[in-house]
Amino acid sequence: MGVEVLAISTDSRFVHQIWQEQELSKMVTGGVPFPMLSDAGGKIGAVYGVYDETAGVDIRGRFIIDPDFVIRAMEVLTPEVGRSPDELIRQIKAFQHARNTGEVLPSGWQPGEATLQPGPALVGRVWEKWKP
Amino acid sequence: MALQEGCVQPARGPLGPTPGSAAPAAATTLAEEAKDVLARVGREAPDFEANAFVAGVGFKSVKLSDYKGRWIVVCFYPGDFTFV
């Protein structure tokens, strides 16, 4: 898919290193391959709407950014529930498909399923092409 | 960018617009202190720069716009050594 991943928390880069060495490398062979950024002070999180000033941390939020540097999708959760990598990958593939083809992708679309070509010919006829 | 291994190195952001992508990184100015949320779908991503740990590389400064032209996923999370 050709995607760059950046992970950010308010931990220092020193803590990132130790977490990688002590724990992540035992979950993932070789550790996680992407940069782990330090948002000490929460300035970046504040701009992205994920900084919790009371707790002093960035809550879970993920943003898909396209090659034109435009944010395509965002998902923000309170801390007790983790994310779904499958849904993230589905959204990236859908946005890549839309960008490459001009087609649009209906609800629940998975790679390989029917797509829609927006235009006058489709108005009122989505039912012919797509049935949930 | 070489990093001085000091203890206090705040992340920088949002970064102001860089006129022309060829402008040197040093010309990037810190945008006015903004508490407002700037991230919106369909809009340009707010740029930022932060210290990072990269496996196999060590400590380096990472700027979001260094990845311009590629698909990027930015993941915020509450903290290292937490449970979820």
PDB file of C-alpha atoms in Angstrom:
ATOM      1  CA  MET A   1       0.000   0.000   0.000  1.00  0.00           C
ATOM      2  CA  GLY A   2       2.989   2.308   0.397  1.00  0.00           C
ATOM      3  CA  VAL A   3       2.001   4.026   3.626  1.00  0.00           C
ATOM      4  CA  GLU A   4       4.218   5.835   6.110  1.00  0.00           C
ATOM      5  CA  VAL A   5       3.177   5.384   9.725  1.00  0.00           C
ATOM      6  CA  LEU A   6       4.018   7.852  12.492  1.00  0.00           C
ATOM      7  CA  ALA A   7       3.134   7.093  16.108  1.00  0.00           C
ATOM      8  CA  ILE A   8       2.876   9.995  18.563  1.00  0.00           C
ATOM      9  CA  SER A   9       2.425  10.199  22.314  1.00  0.00           C
ATOM     10  CA  THR A  10       3.434  12.649  25.003  1.00  0.00           C
ATOM     11  CA  ASP A  11       6.173  10.277  26.183  1.00  0.00           C
ATOM     12  CA  SER A  12       9.769  11.334  25.612  1.00  0.00           C
ATOM     13  CA  ARG A  13      11.856   9.709  22.893  1.00  0.00           C
ATOM     14  CA  PHE A  14      13.872   8.065  25.674  1.00  0.00           C
ATOM     15  CA  VAL A  15      10.772   6.305  26.979  1.00  0.00           C
ATOM     16  CA  HIS A  16       9.901   5.324  23.395  1.00  0.00           C
ATOM     17  CA  GLN A  17      13.296   3.661  23.106  1.00  0.00           C
ATOM     18  CA  ILE A  18      12.919   1.669  26.313  1.00  0.00           C
ATOM     19  CA  TRP A  19       9.340   0.667  25.471  1.00  0.00           C
ATOM     20  CA  GLN A  20      10.553  -0.582  22.097  1.00  0.00           C
ATOM     21  CA  GLU A  21      13.443  -2.494  23.635  1.00  0.00           C
ATOM     22  CA  GLN A  22      11.665  -3.883  26.682  1.00  0.00           C
ATOM     23  CA  GLU A  23       8.198  -4.669  25.421  1.00  0.00           C
ATOM     24  CA  LEU A  24       7.353  -3.967  21.781  1.00  0.00           C
ATOM     25  CA  SER A  25      10.266  -6.009  20.487  1.00  0.00           C
ATOM     26  CA  LYS A  26       8.781  -8.974  22.370  1.00  0.00           C
ATOM     27  CA  MET A  27       5.423  -8.469  20.624  1.00  0.00           C
ATOM     28  CA  VAL A  28       6.741  -7.700  17.130  1.00  0.00           C
ATOM     29  CA  THR A  29       9.958  -9.234  15.825  1.00  0.00           C
ATOM     30  CA  GLY A  30      12.503  -6.461  15.493  1.00  0.00           C
ATOM     31  CA  GLY A  31      10.173  -3.981  17.185  1.00  0.00           C
ATOM     32  CA  VAL A  32       7.868  -1.550  15.437  1.00  0.00           C
ATOM     33  CA  PRO A  33       9.535  -0.182  12.276  1.00  0.00           C
ATOM     34  CA  PHE A  34       7.943   3.277  12.264  1.00  0.00           C
ATOM     35  CA  PRO A  35       9.118   6.479  13.978  1.00  0.00           C
ATOM     36  CA  MET A  36       7.784   7.050  17.496  1.00  0.00           C
ATOM     37  CA  LEU A  37       7.370  10.782  18.000  1.00  0.00           C
ATOM     38  CA  SER A  38       7.341  12.720  21.244  1.00  0.00           C
ATOM     39  CA  ASP A  39       4.586  15.319  21.670  1.00  0.00           C
ATOM     40  CA  ALA A  40       5.802  16.607  25.022  1.00  0.00           C
ATOM     41  CA  GLY A  41       3.450  19.428  25.985  1.00  0.00           C
ATOM     42  CA  GLY A  42       0.690  18.202  23.711  1.00  0.00           C
ATOM     43  CA  LYS A  43       0.964  21.011  21.161  1.00  0.00           C
ATOM     44  CA  ILE A  44       0.638  18.685  18.208  1.00  0.00           C
ATOM     45  CA  GLY A  45      -2.233  16.785  19.807  1.00  0.00           C
ATOM     46  CA  ALA A  46      -4.027  20.056  20.544  1.00  0.00           C
ATOM     47  CA  VAL A  47      -3.920  21.054  16.891  1.00  0.00           C
ATOM     48  CA  TYR A  48      -5.234  17.622  15.902  1.00  0.00           C
ATOM     49  CA  GLY A  49      -8.009  17.719  18.522  1.00  0.00           C
ATOM     50  CA  VAL A  50      -6.760  14.769  20.559  1.00  0.00           C
ATOM     51  CA  TYR A  51      -4.948  16.402  23.484  1.00  0.00           C
ATOM     52  CA  ASP A  52      -6.646  15.849  26.851  1.00  0.00           C
ATOM     53  CA  GLU A  53      -5.493  18.771  28.995  1.00  0.00           C
ATOM     54  CA  THR A  54      -6.787  17.205  32.225  1.00  0.00           C
ATOM     55  CA  ALA A  55      -4.819  13.990  31.787  1.00  0.00           C
ATOM     56  CA  GLY A  56      -1.952  15.651  29.931  1.00  0.00           C
ATOM     57  CA  VAL A  57      -1.907  13.010  27.211  1.00  0.00           C
ATOM     58  CA  ASP A  58      -2.931  12.569  23.596  1.00  0.00           C
ATOM     59  CA  ILE A  59      -5.932  10.256  23.406  1.00  0.00           C
ATOM     60  CA  ARG A  60      -6.205   7.669  20.658  1.00  0.00           C
ATOM     61  CA  GLY A  61      -6.643   9.348  17.302  1.00  0.00           C
ATOM     62  CA  ARG A  62      -5.579   8.389  13.824  1.00  0.00           C
ATOM     63  CA  PHE A  63      -5.473  10.423  10.659  1.00  0.00           C
ATOM     64  CA  ILE A  64      -5.108   9.294   7.040  1.00  0.00           C
ATOM     65  CA  ILE A  65      -3.254  11.885   4.949  1.00  0.00           C
ATOM     66  CA  ASP A  66      -3.068  11.616   1.151  1.00  0.00           C
ATOM     67  CA  PRO A  67      -0.083  12.471  -1.096  1.00  0.00           C
ATOM     68  CA  ASP A  68      -1.437  16.019  -1.525  1.00  0.00           C
ATOM     69  CA  PHE A  69      -1.115  16.415   2.274  1.00  0.00           C
ATOM     70  CA  VAL A  70      -4.899  16.502   2.675  1.00  0.00           C
ATOM     71  CA  ILE A  71      -6.492  14.733   5.648  1.00  0.00           C
ATOM     72  CA  ARG A  72      -8.881  12.110   4.254  1.00  0.00           C
ATOM     73  CA  ALA A  73     -10.101  10.432   7.441  1.00  0.00           C
ATOM     74  CA  MET A  74      -9.851  10.702  11.177  1.00  0.00           C
ATOM     75  CA  GLU A  75     -10.916   8.505  14.074  1.00  0.00           C
ATOM     76  CA  VAL A  76     -10.715   9.552  17.719  1.00  0.00           C
ATOM     77  CA  LEU A  77     -11.528   7.284  20.675  1.00  0.00           C
ATOM     78  CA  THR A  78     -11.539   7.612  24.444  1.00  0.00           C
ATOM     79  CA  PRO A  79      -8.754   5.531  26.000  1.00  0.00           C
ATOM     80  CA  GLU A  80     -10.501   2.319  27.032  1.00  0.00           C
ATOM     81  CA  VAL A  81     -10.983   0.881  23.531  1.00  0.00           C
ATOM     82  CA  GLY A  82      -8.312   0.154  20.943  1.00  0.00           C
ATOM     83  CA  ARG A  83      -8.432   0.594  17.206  1.00  0.00           C
ATOM     84  CA  SER A  84      -9.091  -1.805  14.347  1.00  0.00           C
ATOM     85  CA  PRO A  85      -6.148  -2.179  11.964  1.00  0.00           C
ATOM     86  CA  ASP A  86      -8.479  -3.963   9.499  1.00  0.00           C
ATOM     87  CA  GLU A  87     -10.744  -0.940   9.281  1.00  0.00           C
ATOM     88  CA  LEU A  88      -7.781   1.392   8.920  1.00  0.00           C
ATOM     89  CA  ILE A  89      -6.423  -0.702   6.037  1.00  0.00           C
ATOM     90  CA  ARG A  90      -9.874  -0.878   4.408  1.00  0.00           C
ATOM     91  CA  GLN A  91     -10.166   2.917   4.501  1.00  0.00           C
ATOM     92  CA  ILE A  92      -6.668   3.459   3.097  1.00  0.00           C
ATOM     93  CA  LYS A  93      -7.383   1.040   0.229  1.00  0.00           C
ATOM     94  CA  ALA A  94     -10.720   2.741  -0.440  1.00  0.00           C
ATOM     95  CA  PHE A  95      -9.204   6.232  -0.522  1.00  0.00           C
ATOM     96  CA  GLN A  96      -6.369   5.015  -2.738  1.00  0.00           C
ATOM     97  CA  HIS A  97      -8.898   3.404  -5.101  1.00  0.00           C
ATOM     98  CA  ALA A  98     -11.015   6.568  -5.221  1.00  0.00           C
ATOM     99  CA  ARG A  99      -7.967   8.699  -5.926  1.00  0.00           C
ATOM    100  CA  ASN A 100      -6.699   6.401  -8.671  1.00  0.00           C
ATOM    101  CA  THR A 101     -10.001   5.824 -10.455  1.00  0.00           C
ATOM    102  CA  GLY A 102     -12.408   8.669  -9.637  1.00  0.00           C
ATOM    103  CA  GLU A 103     -14.889   6.035  -8.534  1.00  0.00           C
ATOM    104  CA  VAL A 104     -16.664   6.230  -5.195  1.00  0.00           C
ATOM    105  CA  LEU A 105     -17.044   3.435  -2.696  1.00  0.00           C
ATOM    106  CA  PRO A 106     -20.329   2.632  -0.970  1.00  0.00           C
ATOM    107  CA  SER A 107     -20.892   1.722   2.673  1.00  0.00           C
ATOM    108  CA  GLY A 108     -18.948  -1.323   3.824  1.00  0.00           C
ATOM    109  CA  TRP A 109     -16.963  -1.518   0.575  1.00  0.00           C
ATOM    110  CA  GLN A 110     -14.120  -4.022   0.567  1.00  0.00           C
ATOM    111  CA  PRO A 111     -11.362  -4.163  -2.065  1.00  0.00           C
ATOM    112  CA  GLY A 112     -12.594  -6.138  -5.080  1.00  0.00           C
ATOM    113  CA  GLU A 113     -16.269  -5.338  -4.517  1.00  0.00           C
ATOM    114  CA  ALA A 114     -18.474  -3.249  -6.796  1.00  0.00           C
ATOM    115  CA  THR A 115     -17.698   0.451  -7.045  1.00  0.00           C
ATOM    116  CA  LEU A 116     -19.833   3.364  -8.193  1.00  0.00           C
ATOM    117  CA  GLN A 117     -19.122   5.852 -10.998  1.00  0.00           C
ATOM    118  CA  PRO A 118     -20.634   9.168  -9.911  1.00  0.00           C
ATOM    119  CA  GLY A 119     -22.540  11.145 -12.554  1.00  0.00           C
ATOM    120  CA  PRO A 120     -26.007  11.879 -13.934  1.00  0.00           C
ATOM    121  CA  ALA A 121     -26.455   8.273 -15.095  1.00  0.00           C
ATOM    122  CA  LEU A 122     -26.205   7.029 -11.524  1.00  0.00           C
ATOM    123  CA  VAL A 123     -28.823   9.329  -9.980  1.00  0.00           C
ATOM    124  CA  GLY A 124     -31.723   7.237  -8.687  1.00  0.00           C
ATOM    125  CA  ARG A 125     -30.055   4.063  -9.959  1.00  0.00           C
ATOM    126  CA  VAL A 126     -27.662   3.207  -7.165  1.00  0.00           C
ATOM    127  CA  TRP A 127     -30.060   0.346  -6.307  1.00  0.00           C
ATOM    128  CA  GLU A 128     -29.186  -1.324  -9.615  1.00  0.00           C
ATOM    129  CA  LYS A 129     -25.489  -1.337  -8.783  1.00  0.00           C
ATOM    130  CA  TRP A 130     -25.333  -1.821  -5.047  1.00  0.00           C
ATOM    131  CA  LYS A 131     -27.454  -3.784  -2.616  1.00  0.00           C
ATOM    132  CA  PRO A 132     -26.322  -3.864   1.003  1.00  0.00           C
TER     133      PRO A 132
ATOM    134  CA  MET B   1      19.002  17.597  11.526  1.00  0.00           C
ATOM    135  CA  ALA B   2      21.473  16.700  14.260  1.00  0.00           C
ATOM    136  CA  LEU B   3      19.959  16.579  17.696  1.00  0.00           C
ATOM    137  CA  GLN B   4      21.559  17.893  20.839  1.00  0.00           C
ATOM    138  CA  GLU B   5      20.788  15.284  23.454  1.00  0.00           C
ATOM    139  CA  GLY B   6      19.344  17.716  25.960  1.00  0.00           C
ATOM    140  CA  CYS B   7      16.416  16.756  28.126  1.00  0.00           C
ATOM    141  CA  VAL B   8      14.035  19.539  27.218  1.00  0.00           C
ATOM    142  CA  GLN B   9      13.175  19.704  23.556  1.00  0.00           C
ATOM    143  CA  PRO B  10       9.534  20.549  22.971  1.00  0.00           C
ATOM    144  CA  ALA B  11       7.736  19.386  19.879  1.00  0.00           C
ATOM    145  CA  ARG B  12       7.071  22.142  17.356  1.00  0.00           C
ATOM    146  CA  GLY B  13       3.725  22.743  15.798  1.00  0.00           C
ATOM    147  CA  PRO B  14       1.688  23.875  14.123  1.00  0.00           C
ATOM    148  CA  LEU B  15       4.336  25.009  11.679  1.00  0.00           C
ATOM    149  CA  GLY B  16       3.525  27.925   9.428  1.00  0.00           C
ATOM    150  CA  PRO B  17       3.194  27.486   5.694  1.00  0.00           C
ATOM    151  CA  THR B  18       6.488  26.947   3.916  1.00  0.00           C
ATOM    152  CA  PRO B  19       6.410  29.100   0.795  1.00  0.00           C
ATOM    153  CA  GLY B  20       7.467  26.713  -1.939  1.00  0.00           C
ATOM    154  CA  SER B  21       8.337  23.169  -1.051  1.00  0.00           C
ATOM    155  CA  ALA B  22      11.958  23.825  -1.995  1.00  0.00           C
ATOM    156  CA  ALA B  23      12.375  26.209   0.935  1.00  0.00           C
ATOM    157  CA  PRO B  24      14.969  24.984   3.423  1.00  0.00           C
ATOM    158  CA  ALA B  25      13.639  23.511   6.646  1.00  0.00           C
ATOM    159  CA  ALA B  26      15.319  26.279   8.613  1.00  0.00           C
ATOM    160  CA  ALA B  27      13.027  28.824   6.973  1.00  0.00           C
ATOM    161  CA  THR B  28       9.983  27.195   8.527  1.00  0.00           C
ATOM    162  CA  THR B  29       8.461  29.473  11.114  1.00  0.00           C
ATOM    163  CA  LEU B  30       6.506  28.500  14.142  1.00  0.00           C
ATOM    164  CA  ALA B  31       2.920  29.475  13.510  1.00  0.00           C
ATOM    165  CA  GLU B  32       1.217  31.735  15.994  1.00  0.00           C
ATOM    166  CA  GLU B  33       0.539  29.894  19.233  1.00  0.00           C
ATOM    167  CA  ALA B  34      -2.744  28.239  18.389  1.00  0.00           C
ATOM    168  CA  LYS B  35      -4.877  26.255  20.761  1.00  0.00           C
ATOM    169  CA  ASP B  36      -7.535  25.839  18.107  1.00  0.00           C
ATOM    170  CA  VAL B  37      -8.012  22.502  16.434  1.00  0.00           C
ATOM    171  CA  LEU B  38      -6.842  22.852  12.852  1.00  0.00           C
ATOM    172  CA  ALA B  39      -7.198  19.271  11.655  1.00  0.00           C
ATOM    173  CA  ARG B  40     -10.248  18.815   9.403  1.00  0.00           C
ATOM    174  CA  VAL B  41     -11.010  16.194   6.801  1.00  0.00           C
ATOM    175  CA  GLY B  42     -10.644  17.557   3.284  1.00  0.00           C
ATOM    176  CA  ARG B  43      -8.196  20.215   4.476  1.00  0.00           C
ATOM    177  CA  GLU B  44      -4.417  20.314   4.446  1.00  0.00           C
ATOM    178  CA  ALA B  45      -2.828  18.532   7.374  1.00  0.00           C
ATOM    179  CA  PRO B  46      -1.294  20.869   9.991  1.00  0.00           C
ATOM    180  CA  ASP B  47       2.452  20.397   9.806  1.00  0.00           C
ATOM    181  CA  PHE B  48       4.563  19.651  12.867  1.00  0.00           C
ATOM    182  CA  GLU B  49       8.034  18.588  13.881  1.00  0.00           C
ATOM    183  CA  ALA B  50       8.971  16.410  16.840  1.00  0.00           C
ATOM    184  CA  ASN B  51      11.769  14.370  18.311  1.00  0.00           C
ATOM    185  CA  ALA B  52      11.434  10.703  17.564  1.00  0.00           C
ATOM    186  CA  PHE B  53      12.901   7.337  18.298  1.00  0.00           C
ATOM    187  CA  VAL B  54      13.326   5.212  15.179  1.00  0.00           C
ATOM    188  CA  ALA B  55      14.303   1.553  15.417  1.00  0.00           C
ATOM    189  CA  GLY B  56      17.736   0.955  13.915  1.00  0.00           C
ATOM    190  CA  VAL B  57      18.368   4.692  13.568  1.00  0.00           C
ATOM    191  CA  GLY B  58      18.111   6.148  17.065  1.00  0.00           C
ATOM    192  CA  PHE B  59      16.926   9.640  17.877  1.00  0.00           C
ATOM    193  CA  LYS B  60      16.054  12.015  15.083  1.00  0.00           C
ATOM    194  CA  SER B  61      13.804  14.947  14.350  1.00  0.00           C
ATOM    195  CA  VAL B  62      10.775  14.033  12.248  1.00  0.00           C
ATOM    196  CA  LYS B  63       8.678  16.542  10.347  1.00  0.00           C
ATOM    197  CA  LEU B  64       5.300  15.551   8.935  1.00  0.00           C
ATOM    198  CA  SER B  65       5.888  17.426   5.683  1.00  0.00           C
ATOM    199  CA  ASP B  66       9.033  15.353   5.083  1.00  0.00           C
ATOM    200  CA  TYR B  67       6.563  12.655   4.026  1.00  0.00           C
ATOM    201  CA  LYS B  68       4.579  14.877   1.658  1.00  0.00           C
ATOM    202  CA  GLY B  69       3.778  13.032  -1.572  1.00  0.00           C
ATOM    203  CA  ARG B  70       3.173   9.727   0.191  1.00  0.00           C
ATOM    204  CA  TRP B  71       0.213   8.246   2.032  1.00  0.00           C
ATOM    205  CA  ILE B  72       0.653   8.869   5.752  1.00  0.00           C
ATOM    206  CA  VAL B  73      -1.085   7.499   8.833  1.00  0.00           C
ATOM    207  CA  VAL B  74      -0.583   9.517  12.015  1.00  0.00           C
ATOM    208  CA  CYS B  75      -1.504   7.614  15.179  1.00  0.00           C
ATOM    209  CA  PHE B  76      -1.804   9.350  18.538  1.00  0.00           C
ATOM    210  CA  TYR B  77      -1.962   7.184  21.654  1.00  0.00           C
ATOM    211  CA  PRO B  78      -2.101   7.929  25.390  1.00  0.00           C
ATOM    212  CA  GLY B  79       1.177   6.449  26.477  1.00  0.00           C
ATOM    213  CA  ASP B  80       3.925   3.870  26.316  1.00  0.00           C
ATOM    214  CA  PHE B  81       3.570   0.948  28.749  1.00  0.00           C
ATOM    215  CA  THR B  82      -0.207   1.269  28.934  1.00  0.00           C
ATOM    216  CA  PHE B  83      -2.542  -1.658  28.437  1.00  0.00           C
ATOM    217  CA  VAL B  84      -4.725  -1.211  25.376  1.00  0.00           C
TER     218      VAL B  84
END
